[in-house]
């Protein structure tokens, strides 16, 4: 059974940084697309960033472009989300999810066009003003 473990959330002041990590317990890590999603209270879930382990393609939501960077360490089956210049509106529960890379284009996974196969538990990010 595939397991995803997200970590790195916390409380930070506006303008600060956090780095989230998502470790996947799956030897076929390189065949997946890993996505970061977030959900704030009373709001719909948003695809923040996705990265394909197959071709390295990335996608960022407009709300985080230029501030967040997704990367991976294939040797550790881990994907990172570096979040800089954090804003109060970034406050949410952040989840990592994985899907087999069956369609080229990370944006399809973040947008929900391609359903994610596995979800990890969330890690909370709170940005104070």
XYZ file of N, CA and C in Angstrom:
387
model
N 0.848 -1.190 0.000
C 0.000 0.000 0.000
C 0.886 1.243 0.000
N 0.590 2.138 -0.912
C 1.352 3.379 -1.003
C 1.003 4.290 0.163
N 2.023 4.823 0.794
C 1.817 5.777 1.877
C 2.575 7.062 1.578
N 1.957 8.162 1.937
C 2.565 9.474 1.768
C 2.608 10.159 3.123
N 3.743 10.699 3.442
C 3.911 11.357 4.732
C 4.376 12.791 4.500
N 3.495 13.733 4.806
C 3.835 15.150 4.679
C 4.277 15.693 6.025
N 5.237 16.595 5.984
C 5.720 17.213 7.209
C 6.278 18.596 6.899
N 6.539 19.351 7.954
C 7.177 20.645 7.780
C 6.289 21.852 8.010
N 5.021 21.616 8.273
C 4.134 22.737 8.526
C 4.443 23.412 9.855
N 3.818 24.550 10.077
C 4.034 25.263 11.316
C 3.469 26.655 11.272
N 3.846 27.440 12.249
C 3.404 28.830 12.360
C 4.559 29.745 11.954
N 4.268 30.672 11.071
C 5.303 31.580 10.594
C 4.691 32.962 10.374
N 5.493 33.976 10.513
C 5.001 35.333 10.258
C 4.971 35.608 8.764
N 4.122 36.524 8.381
C 4.039 36.921 6.978
C 5.416 37.358 6.484
N 5.754 36.902 5.291
C 7.060 37.186 4.735
C 8.082 36.103 5.006
N 7.734 35.192 5.886
C 8.637 34.117 6.245
C 8.593 32.952 5.273
N 9.321 31.899 5.628
C 9.451 30.731 4.752
C 9.227 29.440 5.526
N 8.769 28.444 4.807
C 8.655 27.090 5.328
C 8.988 26.130 4.186
N 9.474 24.952 4.543
C 9.691 23.918 3.536
C 8.918 22.672 3.952
N 8.002 22.267 3.112
C 7.247 21.044 3.335
C 7.942 19.872 2.642
N 7.827 18.707 3.257
C 8.392 17.490 2.681
C 7.295 16.449 2.541
N 7.407 15.652 1.500
C 6.451 14.564 1.282
C 7.251 13.335 0.885
N 7.257 12.347 1.748
C 7.975 11.101 1.476
C 6.985 10.034 1.031
N 7.330 9.357 -0.033
C 6.456 8.325 -0.594
C 7.069 6.946 -0.400
N 6.287 6.026 0.115
C 6.765 4.668 0.369
C 6.455 3.783 -0.827
N 7.123 4.043 -1.927
C 6.802 3.301 -3.142
C 8.024 3.260 -4.053
N 8.388 2.044 -4.454
C 9.583 1.893 -5.290
C 9.375 2.450 -6.692
N 8.114 2.643 -7.098
C 7.827 3.215 -8.423
C 7.647 4.724 -8.344
N 8.319 5.329 -7.389
C 8.248 6.779 -7.198
C 8.455 7.514 -8.510
N 9.399 7.045 -9.310
C 9.751 7.711 -10.560
C 8.681 7.659 -11.628
N 7.615 6.945 -11.399
C 6.540 6.831 -12.381
C 5.304 7.630 -11.970
N 5.459 8.442 -10.948
C 4.313 9.167 -10.408
C 4.406 10.672 -10.618
N 3.275 11.299 -10.508
C 3.170 12.748 -10.365
C 2.814 13.007 -8.908
N 3.560 13.879 -8.280
C 3.306 14.231 -6.886
C 2.747 15.654 -6.848
N 1.688 15.824 -6.111
C 1.067 17.138 -6.035
C 0.931 17.633 -4.610
N 1.003 18.944 -4.479
C 0.714 19.599 -3.204
C -0.628 20.319 -3.355
N -1.512 20.045 -2.439
C -2.841 20.653 -2.426
C -3.048 21.314 -1.065
N -3.915 22.298 -1.036
C -4.198 22.929 0.250
C -5.684 23.223 0.367
N -6.132 23.253 1.603
C -7.535 23.573 1.853
C -7.629 24.403 3.117
N -8.177 25.576 2.962
C -8.412 26.463 4.093
C -9.851 26.285 4.563
N -10.131 26.597 5.806
C -11.500 26.443 6.325
C -12.504 27.209 5.475
N -13.546 26.518 5.064
C -14.597 27.156 4.287
C -14.274 27.365 2.832
N -13.124 26.878 2.387
C -12.728 27.064 0.986
C -12.542 25.712 0.308
N -12.598 25.744 -1.017
C -12.382 24.529 -1.772
C -10.897 24.175 -1.793
N -10.643 22.897 -2.002
C -9.261 22.448 -2.116
C -8.632 23.025 -3.374
N -7.387 23.422 -3.264
C -6.666 24.051 -4.373
C -5.394 23.266 -4.671
N -5.157 23.008 -5.924
C -3.905 22.397 -6.349
C -2.831 23.461 -6.381
N -1.854 23.369 -5.501
C -0.832 24.401 -5.358
C 0.311 24.189 -6.338
N 0.848 22.976 -6.376
C 1.981 22.681 -7.238
C 2.054 21.189 -7.475
N 2.434 20.821 -8.676
C 2.591 19.422 -9.025
C 3.896 19.223 -9.778
N 4.481 18.052 -9.609
C 5.729 17.745 -10.297
C 5.680 16.297 -10.775
N 6.106 16.112 -12.014
C 6.159 14.766 -12.574
C 7.535 14.172 -12.331
N 7.564 13.016 -11.690
C 8.832 12.335 -11.482
C 9.327 11.725 -12.788
N 8.437 11.581 -13.764
C 8.811 10.975 -15.025
C 9.588 11.945 -15.907
N 9.084 13.171 -16.052
C 9.762 14.103 -16.956
C 10.199 15.407 -16.299
N 9.936 15.533 -14.992
C 10.363 16.723 -14.271
C 9.481 17.935 -14.466
N 8.426 17.799 -15.251
C 7.546 18.925 -15.494
C 6.862 19.395 -14.221
N 6.735 20.704 -14.089
C 6.123 21.277 -12.897
C 4.958 22.185 -13.256
N 4.107 22.396 -12.278
C 2.973 23.317 -12.413
C 2.827 24.068 -11.107
N 2.484 25.343 -11.227
C 2.212 26.157 -10.044
C 0.893 26.902 -10.231
N 0.119 26.957 -9.177
C -1.074 27.785 -9.216
C -0.646 29.259 -9.291
N -1.454 30.079 -9.932
C -1.119 31.499 -10.065
C -0.889 32.160 -8.709
N -1.598 31.687 -7.706
C -1.518 32.293 -6.379
C -0.163 32.103 -5.707
N 0.636 31.159 -6.204
C 1.927 30.882 -5.552
C 3.124 31.041 -6.491
N 2.874 31.332 -7.750
C 3.972 31.478 -8.708
C 4.958 32.544 -8.244
N 6.221 32.201 -8.350
C 7.261 33.134 -7.953
C 7.593 33.097 -6.475
N 6.764 32.413 -5.697
C 7.006 32.327 -4.246
C 7.284 30.895 -3.794
N 6.643 29.936 -4.426
C 6.806 28.540 -4.046
C 7.633 27.822 -5.104
N 8.431 26.845 -4.659
C 9.225 26.030 -5.573
C 9.106 24.569 -5.171
N 8.766 23.736 -6.137
C 8.664 22.299 -5.896
C 9.916 21.624 -6.435
N 10.414 20.653 -5.688
C 11.606 19.925 -6.093
C 11.517 18.506 -5.564
N 12.462 17.685 -5.994
C 12.420 16.288 -5.547
C 13.812 15.751 -5.299
N 13.872 14.755 -4.466
C 15.088 13.977 -4.221
C 14.704 12.538 -4.489
N 14.979 12.080 -5.694
C 14.535 10.745 -6.090
C 15.166 9.648 -5.242
N 16.373 9.875 -4.769
C 17.045 8.875 -3.945
C 16.313 8.673 -2.615
N 15.587 9.696 -2.196
C 14.859 9.623 -0.925
C 13.357 9.482 -1.125
N 12.918 9.342 -2.385
C 11.476 9.260 -2.675
C 10.730 10.418 -2.014
N 11.291 11.591 -2.093
C 10.758 12.739 -1.380
C 10.595 13.940 -2.301
N 9.491 14.624 -2.139
C 9.220 15.868 -2.844
C 9.135 16.981 -1.813
N 9.694 18.129 -2.181
C 9.712 19.275 -1.275
C 8.896 20.423 -1.871
N 8.342 21.230 -1.007
C 7.685 22.468 -1.430
C 8.287 23.598 -0.597
N 9.154 24.362 -1.228
C 9.756 25.516 -0.565
C 8.805 26.696 -0.718
N 8.380 27.242 0.395
C 7.399 28.318 0.386
C 8.050 29.572 0.959
N 8.220 30.555 0.116
C 8.824 31.828 0.528
C 7.797 32.945 0.446
N 8.117 34.053 1.062
C 7.238 35.239 1.051
C 5.807 34.854 1.399
N 5.671 34.096 2.448
C 4.349 33.595 2.828
C 3.408 34.724 3.212
N 2.145 34.528 2.869
C 1.102 35.501 3.147
C 0.034 34.866 4.038
N -0.710 35.655 4.769
C -1.787 35.089 5.601
C -2.749 34.226 4.793
N -2.972 34.577 3.531
C -3.892 33.786 2.713
C -3.324 32.433 2.321
N -2.064 32.159 2.642
C -1.490 30.832 2.421
C -1.840 29.880 3.561
N -2.451 30.392 4.603
C -2.833 29.560 5.739
C -3.825 28.490 5.305
N -3.488 27.237 5.575
C -4.329 26.111 5.158
C -3.700 24.811 5.641
N -4.456 23.747 5.497
C -3.890 22.402 5.638
C -3.323 22.013 4.279
N -2.089 21.591 4.269
C -1.422 21.215 3.024
C -1.309 19.695 2.968
N -1.670 19.143 1.816
C -1.648 17.709 1.598
C -0.766 17.378 0.398
N -0.070 16.259 0.474
C 0.587 15.768 -0.734
C -0.182 14.554 -1.231
N -0.173 14.387 -2.508
C -0.899 13.306 -3.143
C -0.088 12.792 -4.327
N -0.385 11.579 -4.756
C 0.365 10.962 -5.838
C -0.565 10.283 -6.820
N -0.156 10.280 -8.065
C -0.894 9.580 -9.104
C 0.101 9.006 -10.097
N -0.238 7.867 -10.659
C 0.586 7.321 -11.728
C 0.580 8.332 -12.869
N 1.732 8.536 -13.479
C 1.859 9.519 -14.560
C 1.283 8.957 -15.845
N -0.037 9.027 -15.970
C -0.691 8.455 -17.134
C -1.044 9.503 -18.187
N -0.810 10.765 -17.875
C -1.072 11.849 -18.824
C 0.052 12.867 -18.673
N 0.652 13.274 -19.795
C 1.735 14.254 -19.735
C 1.177 15.641 -19.456
N 1.795 16.314 -18.488
C 1.333 17.652 -18.118
C 0.936 17.704 -16.661
N 1.810 18.253 -15.819
C 1.530 18.286 -14.381
C 0.270 19.074 -14.067
N -0.071 20.024 -14.944
C -1.225 20.884 -14.656
C -2.520 20.072 -14.577
N -2.580 18.956 -15.306
C -3.804 18.155 -15.301
C -4.062 17.537 -13.938
N -3.008 17.316 -13.180
C -3.134 16.678 -11.874
C -3.501 17.722 -10.819
N -2.889 18.867 -10.903
C -3.198 19.931 -9.947
C -4.603 20.492 -10.152
N -5.075 20.460 -11.387
C -6.397 21.023 -11.679
C -7.522 20.074 -11.318
N -7.172 18.796 -11.088
C -8.202 17.816 -10.785
C -8.720 17.080 -12.010
N -8.189 17.424 -13.194
C -8.605 16.711 -14.415
C -8.234 15.232 -14.308
N -7.050 14.980 -13.753
C -6.629 13.606 -13.457
C -6.712 13.429 -11.948
N -7.455 12.432 -11.523
C -7.627 12.198 -10.095
C -6.339 11.639 -9.505
N -6.010 12.092 -8.304
C -4.870 11.564 -7.597
C -5.245 10.204 -6.990
N -4.289 9.295 -6.996
C -4.563 7.932 -6.534
C -4.387 7.776 -5.027
N -3.438 8.508 -4.470
C -3.109 8.348 -3.054
C -2.970 9.713 -2.398
N -3.423 9.791 -1.163
C -3.364 11.033 -0.394
C -2.720 10.774 0.956
N -1.904 11.735 1.372
C -1.338 11.672 2.700
C -2.136 12.542 3.663
N -1.809 12.446 4.917
C -2.438 13.319 5.910
C -1.870 14.722 5.760
N -2.650 15.694 6.129
C -2.239 17.073 5.964
C -1.251 17.550 6.999
N -0.579 18.631 6.654
C 0.266 19.329 7.605
C -0.194 20.785 7.600
N -0.375 21.333 8.777
C -0.981 22.656 8.885
C 0.057 23.766 8.741
N -0.299 24.747 7.942
C 0.528 25.937 7.770
C -0.292 27.149 8.204
N 0.234 27.906 9.134
C -0.437 29.108 9.610
C 0.504 30.288 9.444
N 0.039 31.290 8.722
C 0.835 32.489 8.490
C 0.162 33.649 9.199
N 0.861 34.216 10.152
C 0.294 35.326 10.917
C 0.663 36.654 10.277
N -0.234 37.613 10.416
C 0.015 38.926 9.809
C 0.766 39.855 10.744
